[in-house]
Coordinates of N, CA, C and O in Angstrom, one line a residue:
M195 N 20.8 29.9 71.8 CA 21.2 28.9 70.8 C 20.0 28.6 69.9 O 20.3 28.3 68.7
R196 N 18.8 28.7 70.4 CA 17.6 28.5 69.5 C 17.7 29.4 68.3 O 17.3 29.0 67.2
L197 N 18.0 30.7 68.5 CA 18.1 31.6 67.4 C 19.3 31.2 66.5 O 19.1 31.3 65.2
F198 N 20.4 30.8 67.0 CA 21.6 30.4 66.2 C 21.2 29.3 65.3 O 21.6 29.3 64.1
I199 N 20.4 28.4 65.8 CA 20.0 27.2 65.0 C 18.8 27.5 64.2 O 18.6 26.9 63.1
G200 N 17.9 28.4 64.6 CA 16.6 28.6 64.0 C 16.6 29.9 63.2 O 17.2 30.0 62.1
K201 N 15.8 30.8 63.7 CA 15.5 32.1 63.0 C 16.7 32.8 62.3 O 16.6 33.4 61.3
A202 N 17.8 32.8 63.0 CA 19.0 33.6 62.5 C 19.8 32.8 61.4 O 20.6 33.3 60.8
Y203 N 19.5 31.5 61.3 CA 20.1 30.6 60.2 C 21.6 30.5 60.4 O 22.3 30.0 59.4
C204 N 22.2 30.8 61.5 CA 23.7 30.8 61.6 C 24.2 29.4 61.4 O 25.3 29.2 60.8
V205 N 23.5 28.4 62.0 CA 24.0 27.0 61.9 C 24.1 26.4 60.5 O 24.8 25.5 60.3
T206 N 23.4 27.1 59.6 CA 23.5 26.6 58.2 C 24.9 26.6 57.7 O 25.4 25.6 57.1
C207 N 25.7 27.6 58.0 CA 27.1 27.7 57.6 C 28.1 27.4 58.8 O 29.2 26.9 58.6
H208 N 27.7 27.8 60.0 CA 28.5 27.7 61.2 C 28.1 26.4 61.9 O 27.3 26.4 62.9
N209 N 28.6 25.3 61.4 CA 28.2 24.0 62.0 C 29.5 23.1 62.0 O 30.5 23.4 61.6
G210 N 29.3 21.9 62.6 CA 30.4 21.0 62.7 C 31.3 21.3 63.9 O 31.0 22.2 64.7
P211 N 32.4 20.5 64.0 CA 33.2 20.7 65.2 C 33.9 22.0 65.4 O 34.2 22.5 66.5
K212 N 34.1 22.7 64.3 CA 34.7 24.1 64.3 C 33.7 25.2 64.2 O 34.1 26.3 64.1
L213 N 32.5 24.8 64.1 CA 31.4 25.8 63.8 C 31.7 26.5 62.5 O 31.5 27.7 62.3
S214 N 32.1 25.7 61.5 CA 32.3 26.2 60.2 C 32.1 25.0 59.2 O 32.6 23.9 59.5
D215 N 31.4 25.2 58.1 CA 31.2 24.2 57.1 C 32.4 24.1 56.1 O 32.4 23.3 55.2
N216 N 33.3 25.0 56.3 CA 34.5 25.1 55.5 C 34.2 25.4 54.0 O 35.1 25.1 53.1
N217 N 33.0 25.9 53.7 CA 32.7 26.2 52.3 C 32.9 27.7 52.1 O 33.1 28.5 53.0
F218 N 32.8 28.1 50.9 CA 33.0 29.5 50.5 C 31.7 30.2 50.0 O 31.0 29.6 49.2
Y219 N 31.5 31.4 50.6 CA 30.3 32.1 50.2 C 30.6 33.6 50.0 O 31.5 34.1 50.6
N220 N 29.8 34.3 49.3 CA 29.8 35.7 49.2 C 28.7 36.2 50.1 O 27.5 36.0 49.7
I221 N 29.0 36.8 51.2 CA 28.0 37.2 52.1 C 27.4 38.6 51.9 O 26.7 39.2 52.7
G222 N 27.8 39.2 50.7 CA 27.2 40.4 50.3 C 28.1 41.6 50.6 O 27.6 42.7 50.2
L223 N 29.2 41.5 51.2 CA 30.0 42.7 51.5 C 30.4 43.4 50.2 O 30.9 42.9 49.3
N224 N 30.1 44.7 50.2 CA 30.6 45.6 49.1 C 32.0 46.0 49.4 O 32.3 46.9 50.1
T225 N 32.9 45.2 48.7 CA 34.3 45.4 48.9 C 35.0 45.1 47.5 O 34.5 44.4 46.7
E226 N 36.2 45.6 47.4 CA 37.0 45.3 46.2 C 37.7 43.9 46.3 O 38.3 43.4 45.3
D227 N 37.7 43.3 47.5 CA 38.4 42.0 47.7 C 37.8 41.0 46.8 O 36.6 40.7 46.7
K228 N 38.6 40.3 46.0 CA 38.1 39.3 45.1 C 37.8 38.0 45.7 O 37.2 37.1 45.1
G229 N 38.2 37.8 47.0 CA 37.9 36.6 47.7 C 38.6 35.4 47.0 O 39.7 35.4 46.5
R230 N 37.9 34.3 46.9 CA 38.4 33.0 46.3 C 38.7 33.2 44.9 O 39.6 32.5 44.3
Q231 N 38.1 34.1 44.2 CA 38.4 34.3 42.8 C 39.9 34.7 42.5 O 40.4 34.3 41.5
A232 N 40.5 35.3 43.5 CA 41.9 35.6 43.4 C 42.8 34.3 43.2 O 43.8 34.4 42.6
V233 N 42.3 33.2 43.7 CA 43.0 31.9 43.6 C 42.5 31.1 42.4 O 43.3 30.6 41.7
T234 N 41.2 31.0 42.2 CA 40.6 30.2 41.2 C 40.5 30.8 39.8 O 40.5 30.1 38.8
G235 N 40.4 32.1 39.8 CA 40.1 32.8 38.6 C 38.7 32.7 38.0 O 38.3 33.2 37.0
E236 N 37.9 31.9 38.8 CA 36.5 31.7 38.4 C 35.6 32.9 38.7 O 35.6 33.4 39.8
E237 N 34.8 33.3 37.7 CA 33.9 34.4 38.0 C 32.9 34.2 39.1 O 32.6 35.1 39.9
G238 N 32.4 33.0 39.2 CA 31.5 32.7 40.3 C 32.1 32.7 41.7 O 31.3 32.7 42.7
D239 N 33.4 32.8 41.8 CA 34.0 32.8 43.1 C 34.3 34.3 43.6 O 34.9 34.5 44.7
L240 N 33.9 35.3 42.8 CA 34.1 36.7 43.2 C 33.5 37.0 44.6 O 32.3 36.7 44.8
G241 N 34.3 37.4 45.5 CA 33.9 37.8 46.8 C 33.6 36.6 47.8 O 33.2 36.9 48.9
R242 N 33.8 35.4 47.3 CA 33.5 34.3 48.2 C 34.7 34.1 49.2 O 35.8 34.1 48.8
I243 N 34.3 33.9 50.4 CA 35.3 33.6 51.5 C 34.9 32.3 52.2 O 33.7 32.0 52.3
R244 N 35.9 31.7 52.9 CA 35.6 30.5 53.7 C 34.8 30.9 54.9 O 35.2 31.9 55.6
T245 N 33.9 30.1 55.3 CA 33.1 30.3 56.6 C 34.1 30.2 57.7 O 34.7 29.1 57.9
P246 N 34.3 31.2 58.5 CA 35.2 31.1 59.7 C 34.6 30.3 60.8 O 33.3 30.3 61.0
G247 N 35.4 29.6 61.6 CA 34.9 29.0 62.8 C 34.6 30.1 63.8 O 35.1 31.2 63.8
L248 N 33.8 29.8 64.8 CA 33.4 30.8 65.8 C 34.0 30.7 67.2 O 33.8 31.6 68.0
Y249 N 34.7 29.6 67.4 CA 35.3 29.5 68.8 C 36.3 30.6 68.9 O 37.1 30.9 68.0
G250 N 36.3 31.3 70.1 CA 37.2 32.4 70.3 C 36.8 33.7 69.6 O 37.5 34.7 69.6
I251 N 35.6 33.8 69.2 CA 35.1 34.9 68.4 C 35.2 36.2 69.1 O 35.4 37.3 68.5
T252 N 35.1 36.2 70.4 CA 35.1 37.5 71.2 C 36.6 38.1 71.2 O 36.7 39.2 71.6
H253 N 37.5 37.3 70.7 CA 38.9 37.8 70.7 C 39.4 38.1 69.3 O 40.7 38.3 69.2
T254 N 38.6 38.1 68.4 CA 39.0 38.3 67.0 C 38.5 39.5 66.2 O 38.6 39.6 65.0
A255 N 38.0 40.5 67.0 CA 37.6 41.7 66.3 C 38.8 42.5 65.7 O 39.9 42.3 66.1
P256 N 38.6 43.2 64.7 CA 37.3 43.5 64.0 C 36.9 42.3 63.1 O 37.7 41.4 62.8
Y257 N 35.6 42.4 62.7 CA 35.0 41.2 62.0 C 34.9 41.5 60.5 O 35.0 42.6 60.0
M258 N 34.5 40.4 59.8 CA 34.4 40.3 58.4 C 35.8 40.3 57.7 O 36.8 40.7 58.4
R259 N 35.9 39.9 56.5 CA 37.2 39.7 55.9 C 38.0 41.0 55.7 O 39.2 41.0 55.6
D260 N 37.2 42.1 55.7 CA 37.9 43.4 55.6 C 38.0 44.2 56.9 O 38.4 45.3 56.8
G261 N 37.5 43.6 58.0 CA 37.6 44.3 59.2 C 36.6 45.5 59.3 O 36.8 46.4 60.2
S262 N 35.6 45.5 58.5 CA 34.7 46.6 58.4 C 33.7 46.7 59.6 O 33.1 47.8 59.8
L263 N 33.5 45.6 60.3 CA 32.6 45.6 61.5 C 33.4 45.5 62.7 O 34.1 44.5 63.0
A264 N 33.2 46.5 63.6 CA 34.0 46.5 64.8 C 33.6 45.6 66.0 O 34.4 45.2 66.8
T265 N 32.3 45.3 66.0 CA 31.7 44.6 67.1 C 30.8 43.5 66.7 O 30.3 43.5 65.5
L266 N 30.6 42.5 67.6 CA 29.6 41.5 67.3 C 28.2 42.0 67.1 O 27.4 41.5 66.3
E267 N 27.9 43.1 67.8 CA 26.6 43.7 67.6 C 26.4 44.2 66.1 O 25.4 44.0 65.5
E268 N 27.5 44.7 65.6 CA 27.5 45.2 64.2 C 27.3 44.0 63.2 O 26.6 44.1 62.2
V269 N 27.9 42.9 63.5 CA 27.8 41.7 62.7 C 26.4 41.2 62.7 O 25.8 40.9 61.7
I270 N 25.8 41.1 63.9 CA 24.4 40.7 64.0 C 23.5 41.6 63.2 O 22.6 41.2 62.5
D271 N 23.7 42.9 63.3 CA 22.9 43.9 62.6 C 23.1 43.7 61.1 O 22.1 43.8 60.3
Y272 N 24.3 43.4 60.6 CA 24.6 43.2 59.2 C 23.8 42.0 58.7 O 23.1 42.2 57.7
Y273 N 23.8 40.9 59.4 CA 23.1 39.7 58.9 C 21.6 40.0 59.1 O 20.8 39.5 58.2
D274 N 21.2 40.7 60.1 CA 19.7 40.9 60.3 C 19.1 41.7 59.1 O 18.0 41.5 58.7
R275 N 19.9 42.7 58.6 CA 19.4 43.5 57.5 C 19.6 42.8 56.1 O 19.2 43.3 55.1
G276 N 20.2 41.6 56.2 CA 20.4 40.8 54.9 C 21.7 41.1 54.2 O 21.9 40.7 53.1
G277 N 22.6 41.8 54.9 CA 23.9 42.1 54.3 C 23.8 43.2 53.2 O 22.8 43.9 53.1
D278 N 24.9 43.4 52.5 CA 25.0 44.4 51.4 C 24.5 43.7 50.1 O 24.1 42.6 50.2
N279 N 24.6 44.4 49.1 CA 24.1 43.9 47.8 C 25.2 43.7 46.8 O 25.1 44.2 45.6
H280 N 26.2 43.0 47.1 CA 27.3 42.6 46.2 C 26.7 41.9 45.0 O 25.8 41.1 45.2
L281 N 27.2 42.1 43.8 CA 26.7 41.6 42.6 C 26.7 40.0 42.6 O 26.0 39.4 41.9
N282 N 27.6 39.4 43.4 CA 27.8 38.0 43.4 C 27.3 37.4 44.7 O 27.8 36.3 45.1
K283 N 26.4 38.0 45.4 CA 26.0 37.6 46.7 C 25.4 36.2 46.6 O 24.6 35.9 45.7
S284 N 25.8 35.3 47.5 CA 25.4 33.9 47.5 C 23.9 33.7 47.6 O 23.2 34.5 48.3
F285 N 23.4 32.7 46.9 CA 21.9 32.5 46.9 C 21.3 32.4 48.3 O 20.3 32.9 48.5
F286 N 22.0 31.7 49.2 CA 21.4 31.5 50.5 C 21.2 32.9 51.2 O 20.2 33.1 51.8
M287 N 22.2 33.8 51.1 CA 22.0 35.1 51.6 C 20.8 35.8 51.0 O 20.1 36.5 51.7
Q288 N 20.7 35.7 49.7 CA 19.6 36.4 49.0 C 18.2 35.8 49.4 O 17.3 36.6 49.7
K289 N 18.2 34.5 49.5 CA 16.9 33.9 49.7 C 16.4 33.9 51.2 O 15.2 34.1 51.4
F290 N 17.3 33.6 52.1 CA 16.9 33.4 53.5 C 17.2 34.5 54.5 O 16.7 34.6 55.6
M291 N 18.2 35.4 54.1 CA 18.6 36.4 55.1 C 18.4 37.8 54.6 O 19.2 38.7 54.9
S292 N 17.3 38.1 54.0 CA 17.1 39.4 53.5 C 15.7 39.9 53.8 O 14.8 39.8 53.0
P293 N 15.5 40.5 54.9 CA 16.2 40.5 56.2 C 15.7 39.5 57.1 O 14.7 38.8 56.8
L294 N 16.4 39.3 58.2 CA 15.9 38.3 59.2 C 14.8 38.7 60.1 O 13.9 37.9 60.5
G295 N 14.7 40.0 60.4 CA 13.7 40.5 61.2 C 13.8 40.2 62.7 O 12.8 40.0 63.4
L296 N 15.1 40.2 63.2 CA 15.3 39.9 64.6 C 14.8 41.1 65.5 O 15.0 42.3 65.1
T297 N 14.2 40.8 66.6 CA 13.8 41.9 67.5 C 15.1 42.3 68.3 O 16.1 41.6 68.3
D298 N 15.0 43.4 69.1 CA 16.1 43.8 69.9 C 16.5 42.8 70.9 O 17.6 42.5 71.2
Q299 N 15.5 42.1 71.5 CA 15.7 41.1 72.5 C 16.4 39.9 71.8 O 17.3 39.3 72.4
E300 N 15.9 39.5 70.6 CA 16.6 38.4 69.9 C 18.0 38.7 69.6 O 18.9 37.8 69.7
K301 N 18.3 39.9 69.2 CA 19.7 40.3 68.9 C 20.5 40.2 70.2 O 21.7 39.7 70.2
A302 N 20.0 40.6 71.3 CA 20.7 40.5 72.6 C 20.9 39.1 73.0 O 22.0 38.7 73.5
D303 N 19.9 38.2 72.8 CA 20.0 36.8 73.1 C 21.1 36.1 72.2 O 21.9 35.3 72.7
L304 N 21.1 36.5 70.9 CA 22.1 35.9 70.0 C 23.5 36.3 70.4 O 24.4 35.5 70.4
L305 N 23.6 37.6 70.7 CA 24.9 38.1 71.2 C 25.4 37.3 72.4 O 26.6 37.0 72.5
A306 N 24.5 37.1 73.4 CA 24.8 36.4 74.6 C 25.3 35.0 74.2 O 26.3 34.5 74.8
F307 N 24.7 34.3 73.3 CA 25.1 33.0 72.9 C 26.5 33.1 72.2 O 27.4 32.3 72.6
L308 N 26.7 34.0 71.3 CA 28.0 34.1 70.7 C 29.1 34.4 71.7 O 30.2 33.8 71.5
K309 N 28.8 35.1 72.7 CA 29.8 35.4 73.7 C 30.2 34.2 74.5 O 31.4 34.1 75.0
T310 N 29.4 33.2 74.6 CA 29.7 31.9 75.2 C 30.8 31.1 74.4 O 31.5 30.3 75.0
L311 N 30.9 31.5 73.1 CA 31.9 30.8 72.3 C 33.3 31.4 72.4 O 34.2 30.9 71.9
G312 N 33.4 32.5 73.1 CA 34.6 33.3 73.2 C 35.7 32.5 74.0 O 36.8 32.5 73.5
G313 N 35.4 32.0 75.1 CA 36.4 31.4 75.9 C 37.4 32.3 76.4 O 37.4 33.5 76.2
E314 N 38.4 31.7 77.0 CA 39.6 32.5 77.5 C 40.6 32.6 76.4 O 40.9 31.6 75.7
P315 N 41.2 33.8 76.2 CA 42.2 33.9 75.2 C 43.4 33.0 75.5 O 43.8 32.9 76.7
P316 N 44.0 32.4 74.5 CA 45.2 31.6 74.8 C 46.4 32.4 75.3 O 46.5 33.6 74.9
V317 N 47.2 31.9 76.2 CA 48.3 32.6 76.7 C 49.6 31.9 76.2 O 49.7 30.6 76.4
F318 N 50.4 32.6 75.5 CA 51.6 32.0 75.0 C 52.8 32.6 75.7 O 52.9 33.8 75.9
T319 N 53.8 31.8 75.9 CA 55.1 32.3 76.4 C 56.1 32.3 75.3 O 56.2 31.2 74.6
K320 N 56.7 33.4 75.0 CA 57.6 33.5 73.9 C 58.8 32.6 74.2 O 59.5 32.8 75.3
P321 N 59.1 31.7 73.3 CA 60.3 30.8 73.6 C 61.6 31.6 73.4 O 61.7 32.5 72.6
E322 N 62.6 31.1 74.1 CA 63.9 31.7 74.0 C 64.6 30.9 72.8 O 64.6 29.7 72.8
L323 N 65.1 31.7 71.9 CA 65.8 31.1 70.8 C 67.2 30.9 71.1 O 67.8 31.8 71.7
P324 N 67.9 29.9 70.6 CA 69.3 29.7 70.8 C 70.1 30.8 70.1 O 69.8 31.4 69.2

């Protein structure tokens, strides 16, 4: 948790009751997805997506908006290296997360913390329709 709050900067965007600030950011993914710009038409929204909540994260693979990262380990590596270099990458990603410089042990510790957010998958019973 110390890494989540500190050196890894996760809590900056993943905070509050849902572990999401509900804001939109371009995290640097090199993709054709227009993100929020598809809705607003604003050039500054190119590639921006809403910060997802993290509860249940172990049950939601693959990760990132395009499913390009298969595991949480890949997500940690992505942020550790500072992400990709999308032309509209958010200021925060450029300034503070390029790169993080996590050690292998820190990555393992961060992964262990993220796994605690997974919880049990919900079980649903399919209702009978009339």
